[in-house]
Coordinates of C-alpha atoms and ligand atoms in Angstrom, one line a residue:
Chain A
M1 CA -25.6 -6.8 14.1
V2 CA -24.6 -9.9 12.1
T3 CA -22.7 -10.5 8.9
C4 CA -24.3 -11.6 5.6
T5 CA -22.5 -14.2 3.6
G6 CA -24.4 -13.7 0.4
C7 CA -21.4 -12.3 -1.4
A8 CA -17.9 -11.0 -0.7
L9 CA -19.1 -7.6 0.5
L10 CA -19.8 -9.4 3.8
C11 CA -22.2 -6.7 4.9
D12 CA -21.9 -6.6 8.7
D13 CA -24.8 -4.2 9.4
I14 CA -27.5 -6.8 9.3
E15 CA -30.1 -7.1 12.0
V16 CA -32.0 -10.3 12.5
I17 CA -35.0 -11.2 14.6
V18 CA -34.8 -14.8 15.7
E19 CA -37.8 -16.7 17.0
N20 CA -37.9 -20.4 18.0
N21 CA -34.4 -20.8 16.5
R22 CA -35.6 -19.5 13.1
I23 CA -34.9 -16.3 11.4
K24 CA -38.2 -14.3 11.4
E25 CA -37.0 -11.0 10.0
I26 CA -33.9 -9.7 8.3
K27 CA -33.1 -6.0 8.1
N28 CA -30.7 -4.3 5.7
A29 CA -29.6 -7.3 3.7
C30 CA -30.4 -7.2 0.0
R31 CA -32.6 -9.9 -1.6
R32 CA -29.7 -12.2 -2.4
G33 CA -28.4 -11.9 1.2
A34 CA -31.8 -12.4 2.8
A35 CA -32.2 -15.6 0.7
R36 CA -28.8 -16.8 1.9
M37 CA -29.7 -16.1 5.5
K38 CA -32.9 -18.0 5.3
G39 CA -30.7 -21.1 5.0
C40 CA -31.3 -24.0 2.6
S41 CA -34.7 -24.9 1.4
N42 CA -33.4 -28.3 0.4
R43 CA -31.1 -29.7 3.0
L44 CA -28.5 -32.3 2.1
V45 CA -28.7 -35.6 3.9
P46 CA -25.8 -38.0 4.4
C47 CA -25.7 -40.6 1.6
V48 CA -23.4 -43.3 0.4
D49 CA -24.0 -44.5 -3.2
Q50 CA -27.2 -42.3 -3.3
K51 CA -28.6 -44.3 -0.3
P52 CA -29.3 -42.3 3.0
T53 CA -27.1 -43.2 5.9
D54 CA -25.8 -41.5 9.0
I55 CA -23.1 -38.9 9.0
E56 CA -20.5 -41.2 10.7
S57 CA -20.8 -43.8 7.9
S58 CA -20.6 -41.0 5.3
I59 CA -17.3 -39.8 6.8
Q60 CA -15.9 -43.3 7.0
K61 CA -16.8 -44.1 3.4
A62 CA -15.2 -40.8 2.3
A63 CA -12.0 -41.6 4.2
Q64 CA -12.0 -45.0 2.5
I65 CA -12.3 -43.6 -0.9
I66 CA -9.5 -41.1 -0.2
R67 CA -7.2 -43.9 1.2
N68 CA -7.8 -45.9 -2.0
S69 CA -7.1 -43.0 -4.3
K70 CA -3.7 -42.4 -5.8
A71 CA -4.3 -38.8 -6.6
P72 CA -7.1 -37.3 -4.5
M73 CA -8.2 -33.7 -5.1
L74 CA -9.9 -31.2 -2.8
F75 CA -11.9 -28.5 -4.5
G76 CA -13.9 -25.5 -3.2
L77 CA -13.8 -23.9 0.3
D78 CA -14.8 -20.5 -1.2
N79 CA -18.0 -20.6 0.9
S80 CA -16.2 -21.7 4.1
T81 CA -14.7 -19.8 7.0
C82 CA -11.0 -19.0 7.0
E83 CA -10.7 -21.5 9.9
A84 CA -12.2 -24.2 7.7
Q85 CA -9.9 -23.2 4.9
V86 CA -6.8 -23.7 7.1
K87 CA -8.1 -27.1 8.1
G88 CA -8.8 -27.9 4.4
I89 CA -5.2 -27.0 3.4
H90 CA -4.0 -29.2 6.3
F91 CA -6.1 -32.0 5.0
A92 CA -4.9 -31.6 1.4
K93 CA -1.3 -31.7 2.8
K94 CA -2.0 -34.8 4.8
I95 CA -3.4 -36.8 1.8
N96 CA -0.7 -35.4 -0.6
G97 CA -3.6 -34.1 -2.6
I98 CA -4.3 -31.5 -5.3
L99 CA -6.0 -28.4 -4.0
D100 CA -7.9 -25.9 -6.1
D101 CA -10.9 -23.6 -5.9
T102 CA -13.3 -21.6 -8.1
S103 CA -10.8 -18.8 -8.4
S104 CA -8.7 -20.9 -10.8
F105 CA -11.2 -20.1 -13.5
C106 CA -12.4 -16.8 -12.0
Q107 CA -10.6 -14.0 -10.2
G108 CA -7.5 -15.9 -8.9
I109 CA -5.1 -14.5 -11.4
L110 CA -6.1 -10.9 -10.4
I111 CA -6.1 -11.6 -6.6
E112 CA -2.7 -13.2 -6.9
R113 CA -1.3 -10.0 -8.4
V114 CA -3.0 -7.9 -5.8
L115 CA -1.6 -10.0 -3.0
A116 CA 1.9 -9.9 -4.6
Q117 CA 1.5 -6.1 -4.6
K118 CA 1.7 -5.7 -8.3
F119 CA -1.3 -3.3 -8.1
R120 CA -2.1 -0.4 -5.9
T121 CA -5.2 -1.3 -4.0
C122 CA -7.3 0.2 -1.1
S123 CA -10.1 -0.6 1.2
L124 CA -13.8 -0.2 0.5
D125 CA -13.9 2.3 3.4
D126 CA -11.3 4.4 1.6
I127 CA -13.5 4.3 -1.4
R128 CA -16.5 5.5 0.5
N129 CA -14.5 8.3 2.1
K130 CA -12.3 9.5 -0.8
A131 CA -13.2 8.1 -4.2
D132 CA -14.4 10.5 -6.8
V133 CA -14.1 8.4 -10.0
L134 CA -15.3 4.8 -10.1
V135 CA -14.9 2.4 -13.0
Y136 CA -17.0 -0.8 -13.1
W137 CA -15.2 -2.8 -15.7
G138 CA -16.6 -6.1 -16.8
S139 CA -18.5 -6.2 -13.5
D140 CA -22.2 -5.9 -12.9
A141 CA -21.8 -5.0 -9.2
Q142 CA -25.5 -4.1 -9.0
D143 CA -26.4 -7.7 -9.6
S144 CA -23.5 -9.6 -8.2
Q145 CA -22.7 -7.5 -5.1
P146 CA -26.0 -5.7 -4.8
R147 CA -25.1 -3.3 -2.0
H148 CA -21.7 -2.3 -3.5
L149 CA -22.9 1.0 -4.9
S150 CA -25.1 1.9 -2.0
R151 CA -22.8 0.9 0.9
F152 CA -19.4 1.9 -0.4
S153 CA -18.8 3.1 -3.9
Y154 CA -21.3 5.4 -5.6
F155 CA -24.2 6.6 -3.5
P156 CA -22.9 7.2 0.1
R157 CA -21.5 10.4 1.4
G158 CA -18.0 10.0 2.8
E159 CA -15.4 12.2 4.6
L160 CA -14.1 13.9 1.5
R161 CA -17.3 13.3 -0.6
Q162 CA -19.9 15.0 1.4
R163 CA -22.2 15.6 -1.5
G164 CA -22.2 11.9 -2.5
Y165 CA -23.1 10.8 -5.9
E166 CA -24.9 13.9 -7.0
E167 CA -21.8 16.1 -7.3
D168 CA -18.8 14.4 -5.8
R169 CA -18.6 11.1 -7.6
M170 CA -18.7 9.9 -11.1
A171 CA -19.5 6.3 -12.1
I172 CA -18.2 4.8 -15.3
A173 CA -19.1 1.4 -16.7
I174 CA -17.1 -0.5 -19.3
D175 CA -18.8 -3.7 -20.4
V176 CA -20.0 -5.8 -23.3
R177 CA -23.6 -5.3 -22.4
E178 CA -25.7 -2.6 -20.7
S179 CA -25.9 -4.2 -17.3
N180 CA -27.9 -2.8 -14.4
T181 CA -24.7 -1.2 -13.2
A182 CA -24.2 0.4 -16.6
K183 CA -27.7 1.8 -16.4
I184 CA -26.8 3.7 -13.3
C185 CA -23.7 5.0 -14.9
K186 CA -25.9 6.6 -17.5
G187 CA -23.9 9.0 -19.6
H188 CA -20.6 7.1 -18.9
F189 CA -21.2 3.7 -20.3
Y190 CA -18.6 2.5 -22.8
R191 CA -19.8 -0.6 -24.7
I192 CA -17.0 -2.8 -26.0
P193 CA -17.2 -5.9 -28.2
P194 CA -16.8 -9.3 -26.6
K195 CA -13.1 -9.9 -25.9
G196 CA -12.5 -6.2 -26.8
D197 CA -11.0 -5.3 -23.4
R198 CA -7.4 -5.6 -24.4
E199 CA -7.9 -3.3 -27.4
F200 CA -9.8 -0.8 -25.3
I201 CA -7.0 -0.8 -22.7
L202 CA -4.3 -0.2 -25.3
A203 CA -6.3 2.6 -26.9
L204 CA -6.9 4.1 -23.5
I205 CA -3.2 4.0 -22.6
D206 CA -2.5 5.8 -25.9
A207 CA -5.0 8.4 -25.0
L208 CA -3.4 8.8 -21.6
Y209 CA 0.0 9.4 -23.3
G210 CA -1.6 12.1 -25.4
K211 CA -1.4 10.0 -28.5
V212 CA -4.4 9.6 -30.9
P213 CA -6.0 6.3 -29.8
A214 CA -6.6 3.6 -32.4
Y215 CA -10.3 3.5 -32.1
D216 CA -13.3 5.5 -30.8
T217 CA -11.0 8.5 -30.6
K218 CA -13.5 11.0 -29.3
K219 CA -14.9 8.8 -26.5
M220 CA -11.4 7.5 -25.6
L221 CA -10.0 11.0 -25.2
E222 CA -13.0 12.0 -23.1
L223 CA -12.5 9.0 -20.8
A224 CA -8.7 9.6 -20.5
G225 CA -9.5 13.2 -19.6
I226 CA -11.9 12.1 -16.8
L227 CA -9.4 9.5 -15.4
K228 CA -6.5 12.0 -15.4
K229 CA -8.4 14.5 -13.4
A230 CA -9.5 11.9 -10.7
E231 CA -8.2 12.6 -7.2
F232 CA -8.8 9.1 -5.9
G233 CA -10.1 6.6 -8.4
A234 CA -11.0 2.9 -8.3
I235 CA -11.2 0.3 -11.0
F236 CA -13.5 -2.5 -10.0
V237 CA -12.3 -5.4 -12.0
G238 CA -15.0 -7.9 -12.7
I239 CA -14.8 -11.3 -14.0
G240 CA -15.7 -10.0 -17.5
L241 CA -12.4 -8.1 -17.7
T242 CA -10.3 -10.8 -16.0
Y243 CA -11.6 -13.5 -18.4
S244 CA -11.0 -11.4 -21.4
I245 CA -7.4 -10.4 -20.7
K246 CA -6.2 -13.5 -18.8
D247 CA -3.6 -14.3 -21.4
D248 CA -2.1 -10.8 -21.3
F249 CA -2.7 -9.5 -17.9
D250 CA 0.2 -7.1 -18.1
V251 CA -1.9 -4.7 -20.1
L252 CA -3.9 -4.0 -17.0
T253 CA -0.6 -3.5 -15.0
A254 CA 0.5 -1.0 -17.7
L255 CA -2.8 0.9 -17.4
A256 CA -2.6 1.0 -13.7
Q257 CA 1.0 2.4 -13.9
K258 CA -0.3 5.2 -16.1
L259 CA -3.0 6.0 -13.5
P260 CA -1.2 6.8 -10.3
N261 CA -4.3 8.0 -8.5
F262 CA -6.2 4.8 -9.2
N263 CA -6.6 1.6 -7.1
I264 CA -7.5 -1.8 -8.5
M265 CA -10.1 -3.8 -6.7
P266 CA -11.1 -7.4 -7.6
M267 CA -14.8 -8.0 -7.6
V268 CA -15.4 -11.2 -5.8
G269 CA -18.6 -13.3 -5.7
H270 CA -18.3 -16.2 -3.3
Y271 CA -18.1 -14.8 0.2
N272 CA -14.7 -16.1 1.2
M273 CA -12.9 -16.7 -2.1
R274 CA -10.4 -14.0 -1.3
G275 CA -10.0 -15.6 2.1
F276 CA -9.1 -18.9 0.4
N277 CA -6.6 -17.1 -1.9
E278 CA -5.0 -15.3 1.0
T279 CA -4.8 -18.3 3.2
M280 CA -3.2 -20.3 0.4
F281 CA -0.9 -17.5 -0.4
K282 CA 0.3 -17.4 3.2
E283 CA 0.7 -21.1 3.5
T284 CA 2.1 -21.9 0.1
G285 CA 3.0 -18.7 -1.8
F286 CA 0.3 -19.5 -4.4
V287 CA -3.4 -18.7 -4.5
N288 CA -4.7 -21.9 -6.0
K289 CA -3.8 -24.9 -8.3
V290 CA -1.4 -26.6 -5.9
K291 CA -0.4 -30.2 -5.3
F292 CA 1.1 -31.2 -2.0
N293 CA 4.0 -33.6 -2.0
G294 CA 6.1 -32.8 1.0
K295 CA 6.0 -29.3 -0.4
A296 CA 3.5 -27.3 -2.4
V297 CA 3.9 -27.5 -6.2
H298 CA 2.0 -25.0 -8.3
D299 CA 1.1 -25.8 -11.9
I300 CA -1.7 -25.1 -14.3
K301 CA -2.2 -28.8 -14.5
Y302 CA -3.5 -28.8 -10.9
S303 CA -6.4 -26.6 -11.9
I304 CA -9.8 -28.3 -11.6
M305 CA -10.2 -28.1 -15.4
E306 CA -6.8 -29.7 -16.2
S307 CA -6.9 -32.2 -13.3
L308 CA -10.2 -33.6 -14.7
N309 CA -9.3 -33.3 -18.4
E310 CA -5.9 -34.9 -18.0
K311 CA -7.2 -37.4 -15.5
T312 CA -4.6 -36.3 -12.9
A313 CA -7.2 -36.6 -10.1
D314 CA -8.9 -39.9 -9.5
A315 CA -11.2 -38.9 -6.6
I316 CA -12.5 -35.5 -5.5
V317 CA -13.8 -33.9 -2.4
V318 CA -15.9 -30.8 -3.1
V319 CA -16.5 -28.4 -0.2
G320 CA -19.3 -25.8 -0.4
S321 CA -19.0 -25.5 -4.2
D322 CA -21.1 -26.7 -7.1
P323 CA -18.7 -27.4 -10.0
V324 CA -21.4 -29.4 -11.9
S325 CA -23.3 -26.2 -12.4
S326 CA -20.3 -24.2 -13.6
L327 CA -17.9 -26.5 -15.5
P328 CA -18.2 -27.2 -19.2
G329 CA -19.7 -30.5 -20.5
P330 CA -16.6 -32.6 -21.4
V331 CA -15.0 -31.9 -18.0
L332 CA -18.2 -32.8 -16.4
S333 CA -18.4 -36.3 -17.8
R334 CA -14.9 -36.8 -16.4
L335 CA -16.0 -35.5 -13.0
A336 CA -19.0 -37.9 -13.1
S337 CA -16.6 -40.9 -13.8
I338 CA -14.6 -40.6 -10.6
P339 CA -15.8 -40.8 -7.0
V340 CA -17.1 -37.5 -5.8
I341 CA -17.5 -36.6 -2.1
C342 CA -19.7 -33.6 -1.6
I343 CA -19.7 -31.5 1.6
D344 CA -22.3 -28.9 1.5
P345 CA -25.3 -27.6 3.6
C346 CA -27.7 -27.9 0.7
V347 CA -28.6 -30.2 -2.2
T348 CA -26.7 -29.0 -5.3
M349 CA -26.2 -30.3 -8.8
T350 CA -22.9 -31.8 -7.6
S351 CA -24.4 -33.5 -4.5
K352 CA -26.8 -35.2 -6.9
I353 CA -24.0 -37.0 -8.7
A354 CA -21.9 -37.6 -5.6
T355 CA -20.8 -41.0 -4.3
V356 CA -20.8 -39.7 -0.8
T357 CA -22.6 -36.7 0.6
I358 CA -21.8 -35.1 4.0
P359 CA -24.1 -32.3 5.1
C360 CA -22.6 -29.4 7.1
A361 CA -23.7 -26.3 8.9
V362 CA -24.4 -23.1 7.0
S363 CA -21.4 -20.9 7.9
G364 CA -22.3 -17.4 9.1
L365 CA -25.8 -18.7 10.1
E366 CA -25.3 -22.0 12.0
S367 CA -21.6 -21.6 12.7
A368 CA -19.2 -18.7 13.5
G369 CA -15.8 -17.8 12.2
T370 CA -14.1 -15.2 10.0
A371 CA -14.0 -14.4 6.3
V372 CA -12.1 -11.9 4.1
R373 CA -14.0 -9.2 2.4
M374 CA -13.2 -8.5 -1.3
D375 CA -10.9 -5.7 -0.3
G376 CA -8.9 -7.9 2.1
K377 CA -10.5 -6.8 5.4
V378 CA -11.2 -9.6 7.9
I379 CA -14.8 -9.7 9.0
G380 CA -16.3 -11.8 11.8
L381 CA -19.2 -14.1 11.1
S382 CA -21.6 -15.0 13.8
K383 CA -23.6 -18.1 14.8
I384 CA -27.2 -16.9 14.6
I385 CA -29.2 -20.1 15.1
E386 CA -28.4 -23.5 16.7
S387 CA -28.0 -26.5 14.5
E388 CA -27.0 -30.1 14.9
Y389 CA -24.8 -30.1 11.8
L390 CA -21.1 -30.4 12.0
T391 CA -19.2 -27.4 10.6
D392 CA -17.1 -27.9 7.5
E393 CA -14.1 -27.1 9.7
E394 CA -15.1 -30.1 12.0
I395 CA -15.7 -32.3 9.0
M396 CA -12.2 -31.5 7.7
E397 CA -10.8 -32.4 11.1
R398 CA -12.7 -35.7 11.1
L399 CA -11.5 -36.6 7.7
V400 CA -7.9 -35.9 8.7
E401 CA -8.3 -38.3 11.6
A402 CA -10.2 -40.9 9.5
V403 CA -7.7 -41.2 6.6
Chain B
M1 CA -47.6 0.8 -15.0
V2 CA -51.2 1.0 -16.3
T3 CA -52.0 3.9 -18.6
V4 CA -55.2 6.0 -18.9
M5 CA -55.8 4.5 -22.3
E6 CA -55.8 0.9 -21.0
L7 CA -58.4 1.9 -18.4
Y8 CA -60.4 3.8 -20.9
Q9 CA -60.6 0.9 -23.3
L10 CA -62.3 -1.2 -20.6
L11 CA -65.0 1.4 -19.7
P12 CA -68.4 1.4 -21.4
R13 CA -67.3 4.5 -23.4
T14 CA -70.8 5.9 -23.7
N15 CA -70.0 9.1 -21.8
C16 CA -73.2 8.5 -19.8
K17 CA -72.0 10.8 -16.9
K18 CA -73.5 8.5 -14.2
C19 CA -70.1 8.6 -12.5
G20 CA -70.2 12.3 -12.1
E21 CA -67.5 12.9 -14.7
S22 CA -68.3 14.5 -18.1
T23 CA -66.6 11.7 -20.2
C24 CA -65.4 8.2 -19.7
M25 CA -61.9 9.5 -20.4
A26 CA -62.2 11.9 -17.5
F27 CA -63.4 9.1 -15.3
A28 CA -60.3 7.0 -16.4
V29 CA -58.0 9.9 -15.5
A30 CA -59.8 10.2 -12.1
M31 CA -59.4 6.5 -11.4
L32 CA -55.7 6.6 -12.1
G33 CA -55.4 9.6 -9.8
R34 CA -57.2 7.6 -7.1
K35 CA -60.0 10.2 -7.0
K36 CA -62.7 7.8 -8.2
N37 CA -63.1 4.1 -7.9
V38 CA -64.4 1.5 -10.3
A39 CA -67.7 1.0 -8.4
E40 CA -68.7 4.6 -9.2
C41 CA -69.2 3.6 -12.8
T42 CA -72.7 2.0 -12.3
P43 CA -73.1 0.6 -15.8
L44 CA -70.1 -1.6 -15.2
L45 CA -72.0 -3.4 -12.5
E46 CA -74.2 -5.0 -15.2
A47 CA -73.5 -8.6 -15.9
N48 CA -72.2 -8.1 -19.5
F49 CA -69.4 -5.9 -18.2
K50 CA -68.3 -8.4 -15.5
K51 CA -65.0 -9.3 -17.2
Q52 CA -64.1 -5.7 -18.0
K53 CA -64.8 -4.7 -14.4
E54 CA -62.6 -7.5 -13.0
K55 CA -59.8 -6.5 -15.4
L56 CA -60.1 -2.8 -14.3
E57 CA -59.9 -3.8 -10.7
S58 CA -56.8 -5.9 -11.2
L59 CA -55.1 -3.1 -13.2
L60 CA -55.9 -0.6 -10.5
L61 CA -54.8 -2.8 -7.7
P62 CA -51.2 -1.3 -7.5
V63 CA -52.6 2.2 -7.9
A64 CA -55.0 1.5 -5.0
G65 CA -52.0 0.6 -2.9
A66 CA -50.2 3.8 -3.6
E67 CA -49.3 6.1 -0.7
E68 CA -50.8 9.6 -0.4
T69 CA -47.8 10.9 -2.2
G70 CA -48.6 8.5 -5.1
M71 CA -45.6 6.3 -4.4
I72 CA -45.8 2.7 -5.3
V73 CA -43.0 0.2 -4.5
H74 CA -43.1 -3.0 -6.6
P75 CA -41.7 -5.6 -4.2
E76 CA -41.4 -8.2 -6.9
L77 CA -38.9 -5.9 -8.8
C78 CA -36.9 -4.7 -5.8
T79 CA -33.5 -6.4 -5.3
G80 CA -33.0 -4.7 -1.9
C81 CA -29.8 -3.0 -3.1
G82 CA -30.5 0.0 -0.9
N83 CA -29.7 2.6 -3.5
C84 CA -32.9 4.4 -2.8
V85 CA -32.3 4.2 1.0
V86 CA -29.0 6.1 0.6
A87 CA -30.0 8.4 -2.2
C88 CA -33.2 9.8 -0.8
P89 CA -32.5 13.4 0.5
V90 CA -34.9 12.9 3.4
D91 CA -33.0 9.8 4.5
V92 CA -29.7 11.7 4.2
A93 CA -31.0 14.7 6.2
N94 CA -32.7 12.5 8.9
D95 CA -29.9 10.0 9.3
P96 CA -26.7 11.5 8.0
H97 CA -24.4 9.1 9.8
G98 CA -26.4 6.0 9.0
A99 CA -28.3 5.8 5.7
G100 CA -26.5 8.9 4.4
M101 CA -23.2 7.2 4.7
G102 CA -24.4 4.0 3.1
C103 CA -24.8 2.1 6.4
A104 CA -27.9 0.6 7.8
P105 CA -30.4 3.3 8.9
T106 CA -29.9 4.1 12.6
N107 CA -33.4 5.6 13.4
D108 CA -37.0 5.4 12.3
K109 CA -37.1 8.8 10.6
V110 CA -36.0 7.5 7.3
I111 CA -38.4 6.9 4.4
F112 CA -36.8 3.7 3.1
K113 CA -35.6 0.6 4.8
V114 CA -34.8 -2.8 3.5
V115 CA -36.6 -5.6 5.3
D116 CA -36.5 -9.3 4.2
G117 CA -34.6 -8.3 1.1
K118 CA -37.1 -5.7 -0.1
V119 CA -37.6 -2.0 0.4
L120 CA -40.3 -0.8 2.7
A121 CA -41.4 2.8 2.6
S122 CA -42.7 4.6 5.7
N123 CA -42.9 8.3 6.9
I124 CA -44.1 9.0 3.4
K125 CA -45.4 12.4 4.4
E126 CA -41.8 13.5 4.7
C127 CA -41.3 12.9 1.0
R128 CA -40.4 16.1 -0.9
R129 CA -43.1 15.5 -3.4
F130 CA -45.6 16.0 -0.6
G131 CA -46.7 19.0 1.5
K132 CA -46.6 22.7 1.0
N133 CA -43.1 23.2 -0.6
K134 CA -43.2 20.2 -2.8
V135 CA -40.6 19.6 -5.4
L136 CA -40.5 17.0 -8.2
C137 CA -37.8 14.8 -6.7
Y138 CA -36.5 11.8 -8.6
A139 CA -33.7 10.8 -6.1
C140 CA -35.2 7.4 -5.4
I141 CA -36.5 6.6 -8.9
D142 CA -33.3 7.4 -10.8
P143 CA -30.9 5.2 -8.8
C144 CA -33.2 2.2 -8.9
P145 CA -31.8 -0.4 -11.3
T146 CA -35.1 -2.2 -11.7
G147 CA -37.8 0.5 -11.8
A148 CA -39.2 -0.8 -8.6
I149 CA -40.3 2.7 -7.4
E150 CA -42.8 4.9 -9.2
F151 CA -45.2 7.7 -8.5
V152 CA -48.7 7.8 -9.9
Ligands
SF4_501 S1 -24.5 -7.1 -0.8 FE1 -23.8 -9.2 -0.5 S2 -23.1 -9.3 1.7 FE2 -24.3 -7.4 1.4 S3 -26.4 -8.0 2.0 FE3 -26.3 -8.3 -0.2 S4 -25.6 -10.5 -0.5 FE4 -25.2 -9.9 1.6
SF4_502 S1 -39.2 11.4 -4.2 FE1 -37.4 12.1 -3.2 S2 -37.9 12.7 -1.1 FE2 -39.6 11.4 -2.0 S3 -39.0 9.3 -1.3 FE3 -38.2 9.6 -3.4 S4 -36.1 10.3 -3.0 FE4 -37.2 10.6 -1.1
SF4_503 S1 -33.2 1.2 -5.4 FE1 -34.9 -0.1 -6.3 S2 -34.2 -2.2 -6.2 FE2 -32.8 -1.0 -4.9 S3 -33.8 -1.1 -2.8 FE3 -34.6 0.7 -3.7 S4 -36.5 0.0 -4.7 FE4 -35.3 -1.8 -4.3

């Protein structure tokens, strides 16, 4: 059995048949996972100024850029093992750099609150064994974590839910569009207007207090009734909800307080984003957006967006992440104007604009380690095939030495 | 999924009965039910029907691949999510501590398995739609988000 690193569910029931150091067959992984486990189709090669070179020269050039930089930034590490993340934080400390990851414009705000115990939460195994009411909110689990419903949340039979989804569980979707997850929730899909989550929460809280909710009275009272009766509920908070209420996150806290039988679970995409947030939280007390300067300083201006916009960073090391494909245009031109060092197993949009590229092994396939599942459980990753590539952990170490 | 009407439109529509059915419509129904095949319509073998014959064969390709129970899995639609694996009552009964609990199947008695990211059906004769006490089960079709499983 090996672990899939296709998403933060980290399915550890995958069987592989390896022949001549290649994966021949993968059992139990979903399509997304199987694609990830096949490795890269387009492998990154070491380059300096877009010209192929050897890995040693790449590392030396990267170190030189960082030495010459006044405000270096490290970004990514969401697709790296926890061990590499620890080394990455160490590296950022050593260079007095800014450190941030995808979670700063994604689920970071929610994970921070979960880690600070502002929400009740539980494990995915608890959900399988006990949960009777599941709310997928702003989350299309069926597409983003394809085995979420089948492995843990809706379909399986669990200790207290022997009759599985047919009788023992109810799935509810709240979303701006009828996603594949919403289709499965059939009669219990609540469509909301874009950015309408806050209003919806407030109306739902009213309904839970027995007041007449401000809108959609009938459906809201019906939903409140279902939630109140739940014995063990879970709200799977997707990025749709997090984005929409990020400026007033306390409304979700207020809702959670009104639902004592419910647990809040962040839905995470990148396989070890929660690991990054947890490691950072342990080391610095913050989950992202940090600048090291003898101590760790946390500020919104150290987010990737602000660091680029405000020109706070003058060189950037990107590890296992592809900001070029996810950041908005104006920020991108700023990114393209500073030296970019890209560490990744595969060719990405970011590697294409990078000054230096350093290929690394595919973690969970060519290198072992640990990662944190979206519910906080630590899962082991195995090395399945041999490769000549350095791991991102080793590259971090080499950079620490070289600067 | 191809419909009887689509097949019918491509036939000579002369009700010549050479296929053994009383009308071209009946022949279309029989083809869809895998009881007759395209070649049994001899007028179609003539040159001027060449295009229509080819079209019919391509439309019927998925039907020809159907299992005895009539099940077709469309691999190009399947995301390998495993919902059908866990929801199928036969899988639950035959592997209660594996597939039934959402885990990887632990034996070969299950109907559905996910291999290389796509579902693979076997032991089809165990399907509740088949055999003496057959029931019209939808437990694999309903949970499938992409319509990758159908019965013809
Ligand atoms: S659900 Fe995620 S972890 Fe599980 S097999 Fe699919 S991609 Fe891999
Ligand atoms: S129809 Fe029912 S018994 Fe047959 S394969 Fe589908 S879920 Fe299983
Ligand atoms: S439920 Fe549909 S998409 Fe999911 S594994 Fe089964 S056939 Fe494939």
